[in-house]
Coordinates of C-alpha atoms in Angstrom, one line a residue:
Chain A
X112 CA 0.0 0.0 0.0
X113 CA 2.5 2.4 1.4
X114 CA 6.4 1.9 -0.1
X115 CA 9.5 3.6 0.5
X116 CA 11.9 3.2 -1.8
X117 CA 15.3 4.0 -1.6
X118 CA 14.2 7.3 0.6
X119 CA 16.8 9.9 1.3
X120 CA 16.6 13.6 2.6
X121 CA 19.4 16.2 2.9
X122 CA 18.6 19.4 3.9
X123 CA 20.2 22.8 2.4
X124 CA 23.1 22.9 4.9
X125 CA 24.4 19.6 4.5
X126 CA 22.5 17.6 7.2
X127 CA 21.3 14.1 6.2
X128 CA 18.0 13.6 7.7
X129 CA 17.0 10.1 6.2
X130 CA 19.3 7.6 4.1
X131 CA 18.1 5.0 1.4
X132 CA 15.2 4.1 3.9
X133 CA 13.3 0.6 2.3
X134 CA 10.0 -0.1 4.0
X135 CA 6.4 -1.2 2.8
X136 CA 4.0 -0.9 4.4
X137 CA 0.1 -3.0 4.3
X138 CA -2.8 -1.5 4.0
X139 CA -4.2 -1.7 7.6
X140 CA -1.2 -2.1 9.7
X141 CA -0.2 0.6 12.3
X142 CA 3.1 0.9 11.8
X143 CA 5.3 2.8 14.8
X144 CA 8.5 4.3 14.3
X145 CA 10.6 4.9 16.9
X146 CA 14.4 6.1 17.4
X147 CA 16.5 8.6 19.5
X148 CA 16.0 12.3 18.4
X149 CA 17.7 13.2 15.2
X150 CA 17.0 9.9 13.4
X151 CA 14.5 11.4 11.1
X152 CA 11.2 10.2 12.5
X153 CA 9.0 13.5 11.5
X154 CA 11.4 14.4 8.5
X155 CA 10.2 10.7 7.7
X156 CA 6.8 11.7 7.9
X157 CA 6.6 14.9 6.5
X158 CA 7.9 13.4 3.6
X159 CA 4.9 11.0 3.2
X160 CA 2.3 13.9 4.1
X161 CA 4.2 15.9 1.2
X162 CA 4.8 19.1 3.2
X163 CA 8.7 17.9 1.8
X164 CA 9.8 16.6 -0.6
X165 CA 12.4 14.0 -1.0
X166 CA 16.6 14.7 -2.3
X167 CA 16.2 11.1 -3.6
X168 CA 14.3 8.2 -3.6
X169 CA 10.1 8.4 -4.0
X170 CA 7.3 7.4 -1.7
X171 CA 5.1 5.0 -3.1
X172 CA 1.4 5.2 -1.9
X173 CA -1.6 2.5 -3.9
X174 CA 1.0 3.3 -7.1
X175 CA 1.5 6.7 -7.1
X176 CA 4.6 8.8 -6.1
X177 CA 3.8 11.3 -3.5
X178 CA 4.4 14.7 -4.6
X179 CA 2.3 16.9 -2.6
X180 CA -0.2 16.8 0.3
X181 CA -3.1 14.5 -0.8
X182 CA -6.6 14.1 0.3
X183 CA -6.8 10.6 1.0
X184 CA -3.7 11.3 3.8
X185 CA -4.7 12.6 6.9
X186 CA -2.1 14.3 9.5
X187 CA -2.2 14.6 13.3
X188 CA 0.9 16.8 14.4
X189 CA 2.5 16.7 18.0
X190 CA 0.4 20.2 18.8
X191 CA -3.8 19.8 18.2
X192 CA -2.8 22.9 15.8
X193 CA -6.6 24.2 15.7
X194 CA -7.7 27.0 14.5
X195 CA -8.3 29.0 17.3
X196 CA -10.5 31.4 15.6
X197 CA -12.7 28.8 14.9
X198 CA -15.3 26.5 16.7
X199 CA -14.6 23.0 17.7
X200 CA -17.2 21.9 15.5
X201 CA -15.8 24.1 12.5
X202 CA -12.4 23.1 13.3
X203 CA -13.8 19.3 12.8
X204 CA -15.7 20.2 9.5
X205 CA -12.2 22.0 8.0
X206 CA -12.1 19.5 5.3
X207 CA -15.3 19.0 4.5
X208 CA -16.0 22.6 2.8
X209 CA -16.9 20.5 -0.5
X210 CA -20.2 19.3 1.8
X211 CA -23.1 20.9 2.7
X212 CA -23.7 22.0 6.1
X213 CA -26.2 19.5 6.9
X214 CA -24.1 17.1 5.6
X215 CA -21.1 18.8 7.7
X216 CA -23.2 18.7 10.8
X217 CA -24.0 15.2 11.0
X218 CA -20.8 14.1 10.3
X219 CA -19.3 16.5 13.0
X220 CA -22.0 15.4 15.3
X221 CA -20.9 12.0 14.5
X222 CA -17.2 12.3 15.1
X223 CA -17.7 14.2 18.8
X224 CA -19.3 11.8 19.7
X225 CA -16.5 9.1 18.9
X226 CA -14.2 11.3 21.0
X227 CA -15.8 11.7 23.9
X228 CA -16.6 15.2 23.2
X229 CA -20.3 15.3 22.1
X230 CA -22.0 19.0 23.0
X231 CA -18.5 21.1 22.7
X232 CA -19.7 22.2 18.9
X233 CA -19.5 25.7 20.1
X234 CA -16.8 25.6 22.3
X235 CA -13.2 28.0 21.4
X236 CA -10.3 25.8 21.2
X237 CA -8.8 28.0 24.5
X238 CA -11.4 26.6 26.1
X239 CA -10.8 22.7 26.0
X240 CA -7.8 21.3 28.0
X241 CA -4.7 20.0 25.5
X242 CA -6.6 16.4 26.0
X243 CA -9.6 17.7 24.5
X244 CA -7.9 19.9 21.9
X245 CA -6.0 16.7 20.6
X246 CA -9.2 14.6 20.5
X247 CA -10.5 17.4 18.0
X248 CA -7.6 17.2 15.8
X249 CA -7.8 13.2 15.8
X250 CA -11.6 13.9 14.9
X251 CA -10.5 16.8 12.3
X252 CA -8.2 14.5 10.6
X253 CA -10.4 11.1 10.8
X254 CA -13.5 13.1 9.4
X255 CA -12.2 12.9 5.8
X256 CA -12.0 9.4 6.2
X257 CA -8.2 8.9 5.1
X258 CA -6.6 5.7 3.9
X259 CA -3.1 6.3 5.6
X260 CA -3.2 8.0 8.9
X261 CA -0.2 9.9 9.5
X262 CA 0.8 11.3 13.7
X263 CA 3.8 12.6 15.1
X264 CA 4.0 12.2 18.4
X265 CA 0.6 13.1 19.1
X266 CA 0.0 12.2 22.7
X267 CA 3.5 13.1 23.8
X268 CA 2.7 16.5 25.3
X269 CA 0.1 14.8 27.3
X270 CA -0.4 12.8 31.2
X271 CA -0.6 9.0 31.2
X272 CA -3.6 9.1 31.8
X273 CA -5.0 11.2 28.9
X274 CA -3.1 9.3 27.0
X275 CA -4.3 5.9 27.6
X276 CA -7.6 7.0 27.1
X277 CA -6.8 8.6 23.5
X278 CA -5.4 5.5 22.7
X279 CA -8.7 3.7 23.3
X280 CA -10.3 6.8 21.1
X281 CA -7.9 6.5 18.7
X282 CA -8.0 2.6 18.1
X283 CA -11.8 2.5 18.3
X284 CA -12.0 5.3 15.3
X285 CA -9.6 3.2 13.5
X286 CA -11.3 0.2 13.9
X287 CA -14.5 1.7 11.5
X288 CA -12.2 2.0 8.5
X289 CA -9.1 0.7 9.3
X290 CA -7.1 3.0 7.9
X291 CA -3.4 2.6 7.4
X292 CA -1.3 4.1 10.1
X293 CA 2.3 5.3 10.1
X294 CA 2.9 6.9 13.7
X295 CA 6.1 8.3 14.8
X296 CA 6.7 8.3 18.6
X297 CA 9.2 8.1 21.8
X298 CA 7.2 6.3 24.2
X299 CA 8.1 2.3 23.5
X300 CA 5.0 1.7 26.0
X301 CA 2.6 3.3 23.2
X302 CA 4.6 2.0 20.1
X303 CA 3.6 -1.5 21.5
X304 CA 0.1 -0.8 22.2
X305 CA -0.8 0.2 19.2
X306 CA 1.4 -1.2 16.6
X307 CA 1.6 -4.1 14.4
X308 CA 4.9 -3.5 13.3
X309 CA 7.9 -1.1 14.9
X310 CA 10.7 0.4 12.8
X311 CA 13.8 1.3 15.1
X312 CA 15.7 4.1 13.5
X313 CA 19.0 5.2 14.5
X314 CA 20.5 8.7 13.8
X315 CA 23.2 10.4 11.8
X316 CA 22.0 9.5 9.2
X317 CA 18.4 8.7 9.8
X318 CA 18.3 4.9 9.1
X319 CA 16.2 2.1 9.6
X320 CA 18.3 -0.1 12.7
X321 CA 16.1 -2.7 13.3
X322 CA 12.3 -3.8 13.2
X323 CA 10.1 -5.8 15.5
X324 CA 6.8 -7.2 14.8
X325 CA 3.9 -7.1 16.9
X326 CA 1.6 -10.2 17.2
X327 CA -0.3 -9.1 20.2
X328 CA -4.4 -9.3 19.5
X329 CA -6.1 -5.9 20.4
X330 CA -7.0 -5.1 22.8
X331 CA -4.1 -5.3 24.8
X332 CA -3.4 -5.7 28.1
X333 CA -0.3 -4.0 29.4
X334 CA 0.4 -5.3 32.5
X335 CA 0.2 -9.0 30.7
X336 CA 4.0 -10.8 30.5
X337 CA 3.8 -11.3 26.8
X338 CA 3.3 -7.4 26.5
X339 CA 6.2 -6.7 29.1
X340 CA 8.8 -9.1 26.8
X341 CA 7.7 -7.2 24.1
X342 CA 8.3 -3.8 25.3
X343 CA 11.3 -5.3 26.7
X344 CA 12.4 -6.2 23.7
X345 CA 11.9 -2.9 22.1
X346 CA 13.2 -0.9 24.8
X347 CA 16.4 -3.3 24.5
X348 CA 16.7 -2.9 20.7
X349 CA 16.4 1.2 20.9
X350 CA 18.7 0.8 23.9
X351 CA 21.7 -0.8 21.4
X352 CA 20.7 1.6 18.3
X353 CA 21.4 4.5 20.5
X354 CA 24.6 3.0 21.2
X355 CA 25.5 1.9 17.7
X356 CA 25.8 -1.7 18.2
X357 CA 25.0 -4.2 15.7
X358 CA 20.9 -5.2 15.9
X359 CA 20.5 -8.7 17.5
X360 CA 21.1 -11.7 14.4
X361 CA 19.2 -13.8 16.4
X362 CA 16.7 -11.8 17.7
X363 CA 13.8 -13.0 14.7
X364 CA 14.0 -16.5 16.0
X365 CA 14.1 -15.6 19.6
X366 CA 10.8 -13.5 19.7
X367 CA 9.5 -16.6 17.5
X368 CA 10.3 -18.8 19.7
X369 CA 8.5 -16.7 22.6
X370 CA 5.4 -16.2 20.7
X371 CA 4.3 -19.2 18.1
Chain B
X205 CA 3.3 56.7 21.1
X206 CA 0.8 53.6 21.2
X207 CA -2.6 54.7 21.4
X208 CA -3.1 51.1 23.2
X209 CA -3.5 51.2 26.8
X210 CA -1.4 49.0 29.0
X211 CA -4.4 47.5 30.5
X212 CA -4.1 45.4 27.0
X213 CA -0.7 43.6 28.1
X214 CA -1.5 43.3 31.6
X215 CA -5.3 41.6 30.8
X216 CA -3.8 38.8 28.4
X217 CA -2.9 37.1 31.9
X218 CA -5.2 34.0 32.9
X219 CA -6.9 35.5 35.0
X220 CA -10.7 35.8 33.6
X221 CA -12.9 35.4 36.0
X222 CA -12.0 38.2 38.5
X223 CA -14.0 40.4 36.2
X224 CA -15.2 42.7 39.0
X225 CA -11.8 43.2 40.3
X226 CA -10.9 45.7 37.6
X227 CA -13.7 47.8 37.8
X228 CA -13.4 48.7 40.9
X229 CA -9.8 49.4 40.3
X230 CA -11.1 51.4 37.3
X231 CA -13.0 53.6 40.0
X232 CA -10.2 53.9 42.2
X233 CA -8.5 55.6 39.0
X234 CA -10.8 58.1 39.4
X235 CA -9.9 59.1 43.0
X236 CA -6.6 61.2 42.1
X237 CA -8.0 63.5 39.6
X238 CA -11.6 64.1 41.0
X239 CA -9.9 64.7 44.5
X240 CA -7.4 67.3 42.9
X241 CA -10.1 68.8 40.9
X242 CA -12.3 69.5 44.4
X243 CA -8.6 70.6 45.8
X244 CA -7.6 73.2 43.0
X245 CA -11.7 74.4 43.3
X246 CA -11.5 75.2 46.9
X247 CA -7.7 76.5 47.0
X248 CA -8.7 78.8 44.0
X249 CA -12.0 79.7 45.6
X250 CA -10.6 80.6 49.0
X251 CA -8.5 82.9 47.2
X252 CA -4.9 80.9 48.3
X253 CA -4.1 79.7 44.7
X254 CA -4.4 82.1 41.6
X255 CA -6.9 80.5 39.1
X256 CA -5.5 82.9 36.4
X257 CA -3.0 80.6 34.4
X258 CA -4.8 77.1 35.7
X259 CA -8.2 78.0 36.0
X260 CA -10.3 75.9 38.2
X261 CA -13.1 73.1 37.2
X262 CA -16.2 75.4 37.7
X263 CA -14.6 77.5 35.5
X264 CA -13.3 75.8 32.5
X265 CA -16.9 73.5 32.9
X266 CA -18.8 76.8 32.6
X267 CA -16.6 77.8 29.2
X268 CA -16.9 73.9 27.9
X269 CA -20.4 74.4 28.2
X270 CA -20.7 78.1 26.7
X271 CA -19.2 76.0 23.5
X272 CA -21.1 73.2 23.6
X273 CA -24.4 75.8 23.7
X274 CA -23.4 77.8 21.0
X275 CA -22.5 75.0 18.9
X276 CA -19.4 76.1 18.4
X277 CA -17.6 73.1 19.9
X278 CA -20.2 70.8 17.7
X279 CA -18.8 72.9 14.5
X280 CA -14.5 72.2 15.8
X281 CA -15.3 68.7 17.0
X282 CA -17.0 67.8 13.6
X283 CA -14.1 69.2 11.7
X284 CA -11.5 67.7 13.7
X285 CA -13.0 64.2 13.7
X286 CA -14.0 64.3 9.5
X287 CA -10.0 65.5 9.0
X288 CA -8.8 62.3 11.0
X289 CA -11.5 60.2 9.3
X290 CA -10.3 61.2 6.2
X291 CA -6.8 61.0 7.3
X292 CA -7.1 57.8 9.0
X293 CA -9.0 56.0 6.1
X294 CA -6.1 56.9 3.7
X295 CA -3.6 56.2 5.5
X296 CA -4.8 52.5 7.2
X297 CA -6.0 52.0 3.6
X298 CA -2.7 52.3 2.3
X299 CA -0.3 51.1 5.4
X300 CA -2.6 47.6 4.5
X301 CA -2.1 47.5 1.2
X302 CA 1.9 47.8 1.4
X303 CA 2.2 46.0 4.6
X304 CA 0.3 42.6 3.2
X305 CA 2.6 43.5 0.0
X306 CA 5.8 43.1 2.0
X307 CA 4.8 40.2 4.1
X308 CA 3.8 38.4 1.8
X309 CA 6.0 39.0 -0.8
X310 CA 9.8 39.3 -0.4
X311 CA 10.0 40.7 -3.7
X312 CA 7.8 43.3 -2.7
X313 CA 9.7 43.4 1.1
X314 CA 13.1 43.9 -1.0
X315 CA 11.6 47.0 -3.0
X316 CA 10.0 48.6 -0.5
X317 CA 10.7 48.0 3.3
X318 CA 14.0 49.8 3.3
X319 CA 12.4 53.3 1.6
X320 CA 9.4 53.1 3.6
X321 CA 11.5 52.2 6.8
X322 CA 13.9 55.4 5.9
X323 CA 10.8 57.9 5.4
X324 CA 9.7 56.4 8.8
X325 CA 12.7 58.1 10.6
X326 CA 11.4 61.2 9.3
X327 CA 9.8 63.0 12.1
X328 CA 6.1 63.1 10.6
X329 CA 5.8 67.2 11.2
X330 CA 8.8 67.6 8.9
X331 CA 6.6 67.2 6.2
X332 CA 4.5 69.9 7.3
X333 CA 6.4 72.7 4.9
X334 CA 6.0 70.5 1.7
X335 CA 2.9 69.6 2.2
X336 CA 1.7 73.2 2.4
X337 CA 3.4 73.8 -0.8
X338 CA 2.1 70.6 -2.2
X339 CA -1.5 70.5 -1.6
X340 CA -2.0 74.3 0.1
X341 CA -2.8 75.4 3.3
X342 CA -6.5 74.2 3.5
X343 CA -7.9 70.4 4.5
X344 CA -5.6 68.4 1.5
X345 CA -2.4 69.2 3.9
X346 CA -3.9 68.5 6.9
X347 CA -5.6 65.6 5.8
X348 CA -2.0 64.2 4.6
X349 CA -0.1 64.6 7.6
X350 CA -3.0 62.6 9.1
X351 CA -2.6 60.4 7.2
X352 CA 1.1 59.7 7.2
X353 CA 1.1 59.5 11.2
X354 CA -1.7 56.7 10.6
X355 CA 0.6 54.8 7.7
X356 CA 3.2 53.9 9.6
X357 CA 2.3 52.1 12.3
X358 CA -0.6 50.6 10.5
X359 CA 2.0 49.4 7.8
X360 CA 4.6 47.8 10.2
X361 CA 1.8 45.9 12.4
X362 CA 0.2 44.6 8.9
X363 CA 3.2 43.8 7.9
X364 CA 4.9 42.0 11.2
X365 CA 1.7 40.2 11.9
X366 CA 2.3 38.4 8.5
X367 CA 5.5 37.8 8.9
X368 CA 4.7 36.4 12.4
X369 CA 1.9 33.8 11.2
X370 CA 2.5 30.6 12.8
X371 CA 3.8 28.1 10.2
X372 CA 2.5 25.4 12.1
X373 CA -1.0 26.6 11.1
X374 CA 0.1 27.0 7.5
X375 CA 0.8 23.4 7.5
X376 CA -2.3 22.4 8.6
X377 CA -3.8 24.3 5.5
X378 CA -1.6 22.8 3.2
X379 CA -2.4 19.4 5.0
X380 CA -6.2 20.3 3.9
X381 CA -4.6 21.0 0.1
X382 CA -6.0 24.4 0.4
X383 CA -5.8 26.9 -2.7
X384 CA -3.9 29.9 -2.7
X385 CA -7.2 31.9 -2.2
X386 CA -8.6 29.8 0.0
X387 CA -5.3 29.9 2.2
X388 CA -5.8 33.7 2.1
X389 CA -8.9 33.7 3.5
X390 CA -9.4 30.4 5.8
X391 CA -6.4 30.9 7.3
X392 CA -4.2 34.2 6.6
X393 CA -6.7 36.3 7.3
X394 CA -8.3 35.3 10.2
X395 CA -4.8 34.7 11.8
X396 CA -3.6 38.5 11.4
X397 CA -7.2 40.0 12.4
X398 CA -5.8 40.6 16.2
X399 CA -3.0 42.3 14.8
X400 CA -3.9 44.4 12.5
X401 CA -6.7 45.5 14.7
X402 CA -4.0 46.7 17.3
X403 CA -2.3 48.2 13.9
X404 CA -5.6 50.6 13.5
X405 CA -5.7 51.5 17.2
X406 CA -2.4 52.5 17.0
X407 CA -3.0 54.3 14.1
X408 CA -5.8 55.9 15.6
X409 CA -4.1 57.4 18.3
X410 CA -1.6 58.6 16.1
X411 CA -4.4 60.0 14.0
X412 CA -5.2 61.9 16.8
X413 CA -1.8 63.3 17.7
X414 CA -1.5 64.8 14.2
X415 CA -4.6 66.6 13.5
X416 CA -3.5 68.8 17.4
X417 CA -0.2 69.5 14.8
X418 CA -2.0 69.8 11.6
X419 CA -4.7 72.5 13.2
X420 CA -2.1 73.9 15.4
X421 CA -0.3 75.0 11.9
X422 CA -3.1 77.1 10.7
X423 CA -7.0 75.9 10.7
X424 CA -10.2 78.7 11.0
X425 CA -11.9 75.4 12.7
X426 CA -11.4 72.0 14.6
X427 CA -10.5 71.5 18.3
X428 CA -6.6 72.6 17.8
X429 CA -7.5 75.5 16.2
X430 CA -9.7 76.4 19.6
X431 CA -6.2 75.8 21.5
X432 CA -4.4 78.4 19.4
X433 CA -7.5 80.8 19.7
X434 CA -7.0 80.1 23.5
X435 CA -3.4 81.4 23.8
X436 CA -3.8 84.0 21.9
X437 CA -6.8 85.6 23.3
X438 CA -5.4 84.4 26.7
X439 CA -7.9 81.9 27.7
X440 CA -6.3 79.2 29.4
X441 CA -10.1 77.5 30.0
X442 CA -10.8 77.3 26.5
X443 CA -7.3 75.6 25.7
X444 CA -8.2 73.3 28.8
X445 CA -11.9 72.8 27.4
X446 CA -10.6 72.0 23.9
X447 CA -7.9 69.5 25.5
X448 CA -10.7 67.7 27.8
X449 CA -12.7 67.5 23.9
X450 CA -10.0 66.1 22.4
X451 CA -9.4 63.0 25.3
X452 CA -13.2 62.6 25.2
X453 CA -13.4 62.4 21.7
X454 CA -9.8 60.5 21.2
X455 CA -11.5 57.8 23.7
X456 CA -14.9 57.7 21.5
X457 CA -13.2 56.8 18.3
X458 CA -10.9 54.6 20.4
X459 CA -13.8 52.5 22.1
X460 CA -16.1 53.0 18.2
X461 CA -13.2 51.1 16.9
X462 CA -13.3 48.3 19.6
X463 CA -16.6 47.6 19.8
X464 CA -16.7 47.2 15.9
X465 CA -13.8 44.6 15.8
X466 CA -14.6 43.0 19.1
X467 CA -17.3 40.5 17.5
X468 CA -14.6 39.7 15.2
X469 CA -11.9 38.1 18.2
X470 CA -14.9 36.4 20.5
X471 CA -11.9 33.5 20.2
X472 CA -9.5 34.8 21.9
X473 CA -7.6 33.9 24.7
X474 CA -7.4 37.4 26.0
X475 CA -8.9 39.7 28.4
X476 CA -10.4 42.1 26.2
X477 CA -13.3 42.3 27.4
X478 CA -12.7 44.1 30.4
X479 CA -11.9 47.2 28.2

């Protein structure tokens, strides 16, 4: 669905931000990169919402090279990034100006409602807590009904708790139309909650170190042992790319041998 | 210079719903000048302080109201206010204009920005001689000193306010593959509103302080023209009266202007209310 192939980005003065990065992606999977800062994570991903555009290398999505920003892609950023001069309920509908406003409102209507935020329509932005503000942009990017899903460390400016609970909004909206997912975060602890698959990058350049694959069935417990080895694995594979060792030859058959 | 009060810095703090606080801070305000007022009345009236030079509230009350009676001060205050009308509608008209020019286009910022930022250095009265011999010594002149005063600050807070639009935001429109239009007005426009309201109050002010200079220079009506008249027929309450007509009216426009953007910022995070 998604392919990256032979991705590289260098900016103007000199710095190499991603190199000859090979991934693909299925349609469907959540797909979590992580990596210590610098490794190219949201460079990564701006590349596939188009905001830049690649020094060589193309992204591949259902056949075509993305170019630009596209209408099937949908973007939540690391700030909620409303408007604030505009309702919660317009803020929602900001992609849907080809609709008309009875079409708008039902939809809106709809997606509070999925979020846990059903009568704030009129609300200002100022006026929700940064919780609430990121449940609108997950509902403002959702609306349009994209087939890849793009977030950059959305929850990362938020408590624990928040942020569990967003994860249960998040996976419950992407349960209706499965969308693809390519998320870029931190936290190892959400990268194995909501993944299928993790990519571990590793800086200077931005390159992909290792990846681990998630077999856990949703939902997930967290507190379960089969979810602790696995963020133990994960933690222990970011551990040795920040220190430049060599990813684990054996590590494919020893989480195999843990889970099947 | 700012025609904005301080109580817009100060208010943008969290703190919204002390609303009654304020006002009765605003009445406390009051207490200084009423109290000096009643002081200078009784001093002058007891015959301790001479009321010649500074002449006492009764007095300059009874003269504001001789002019307000004759229509006299109806007839200064109209012409004051249409010359910074006029004045102020040129000059916001045009500081927009090049201000959105050079911040949105650096093309436009290379041509212009460093002229315009040399004529700003230009202390605004200088151009009092040359406008005289330009347009002549009746409301043309007057109305283009105005005016000038107004450009400048209008220009620079147009222009700054672009320049300062959060490109965080800007991604988001391009995230929503909006148009060039429909960048311009979903998400330009309603970002620099706050500022470029500021701009115009700023601009007001100045507005203000140039039609005292303008009618000061020579005017046969308007509210300077009733200072000059004042010294020279040595009537200290008449140049007090036409100062109190100038605050009151300087305040009007000021609060006019507010209450038409105010509907405009209902979402934002600021105190303004209060005002």
């Amino acid at each position: 669905m998604l392919r990256f192939e032979t991705l590289s980005k260098t900016y103007a003065d000199g710095t190499q931000a991603l190199s000859r990065i090979e991934v693909e992606v299925a349609a469907g999977e959540i797909l979590a990169l992580v990596g210590g800062s610098g490794c190219g994570k949201t460079t990564l991903l701006r590349l596939i919402a188009g905001l830049d555009q690649p020094s060589a290398g193309r992204i591949v999505l259902n056949g075509d090279t993305i170019g630009e920003p596209r209408a099937d892609v949908g973007v939540i950023f690391q700030e909620p990034r409303l408007f604030p001069w505009l309702s919660v309920a317009d803020n929602i509908a900001f992609g849907l100006s080809h609709l008309s406003a009875f079409e708008r409102e039902g939809l809106v209507t709809n997606a509070l409602v999925r979020v846990g935020l059903a009568g704030y329509e009129k609300r200002w932005p100022r006026e929700l807590s940064g919780g609430q503000q990121q449940r609108v942009a997950i509902a403002r990017a959702l609306i349009t009904r994209p087939k890849l899903l793009l977030m950059d460390e959305p929850f990362s400016a938020l408590d624990a708790t928040t942020r569990a609970s967003l994860h249960g909004h998040l996976l419950a909206l992407w349960e209706e139309s499965r969308p693809t997912v390519v998320m870029v975060t931190h936290d190892v602890e959400e990268a194995v909650t909501l993944a299928d698959r993790i990519i571990v990058m590793q800086p200077k350049p931005g390159r992909v170190f290792d990846e681990l694959d998630n077999p856990l069935a949703r939902p997930r417990d967290r507190l379960s042992p089969a979810f602790e080895a696995l963020k133990r694995d994960a933690l222990r594979t970011l551990d040795r790319s920040l220190r430049d060792e060599a990813p684990l030859q054996n590590k494919a058959a020893e989480t195999a041998g843990m889970w099947w | 210079m700012s025609a904005v009060g301080i109580d817009d810095e100060t208010a943008a703090g969290p703190t919204r719903p002390e609303s009654r606080k304020p006002r009765r801070l605003a009445l406390a305000g009051l207490l200084l000048p009423v109290l000096l007022a009643i002081l200078w009345e009784v001093l002058v009236r007891a015959g301790i302080a001479n009321g010649r030079l500074m002449p006492p509230p009764s007095v300059v009350g009874k003269t504001l109201w001789g002019l307000a009676a004759s229509g006299e001060l109806l007839t200064h205050a109209f012409a004051t206010l249409w010359r910074v009308a006029a004045g102020f509608g040129l000059g916001a008209g045009v500081g927009t204009l090049l201000g959105a020019l050079t911040g949105a286009l650096p093309v436009a910022r290379g041509l212009l920005d460093p002229t315009l930022q040399a004529l700003r250095s230009i202390p605004s009265i200088a151009w009092v001689p040359l406008f005289i011999l330009w347009f002549g010594i009746f409301e043309a002149s007057k109305v283009a000193l105005i005016a000038v005063g107004v450009f400048f600050p209008v220009y620079l807070g147009v222009a700054a306010a672009i320049l300062g639009i959060d490109r965080k935001i800007i991604e988001v429109g391009r995230v929503f593959r909006l148009g060039r239009v429909a960048m311009v007005r979903r998400v330009l426009l309603p970002a620099i509103l706050p500022a470029w309201f500021t701009a115009l109050r700023s601009g007001l002010g100045l507005g203000f302080m140039f039609v005292v200079a303008a009618e000061i220079m020579g005017a046969s009506e308007g509210l300077g023209y009733l200072l000059v008249d004042g010294q020279q027929l040595g009537r200290p309450d008449t140049i007090i009266a036409a100062i109190i007509s100038f605050a009151v009216l300087g305040k009007l426009a000021d609060a006019l202007l507010l209450a038409l953007t105010r509907p405009f910022l209902a979402w934002q995070d600021l105190g303004r209310a209060k005002l």
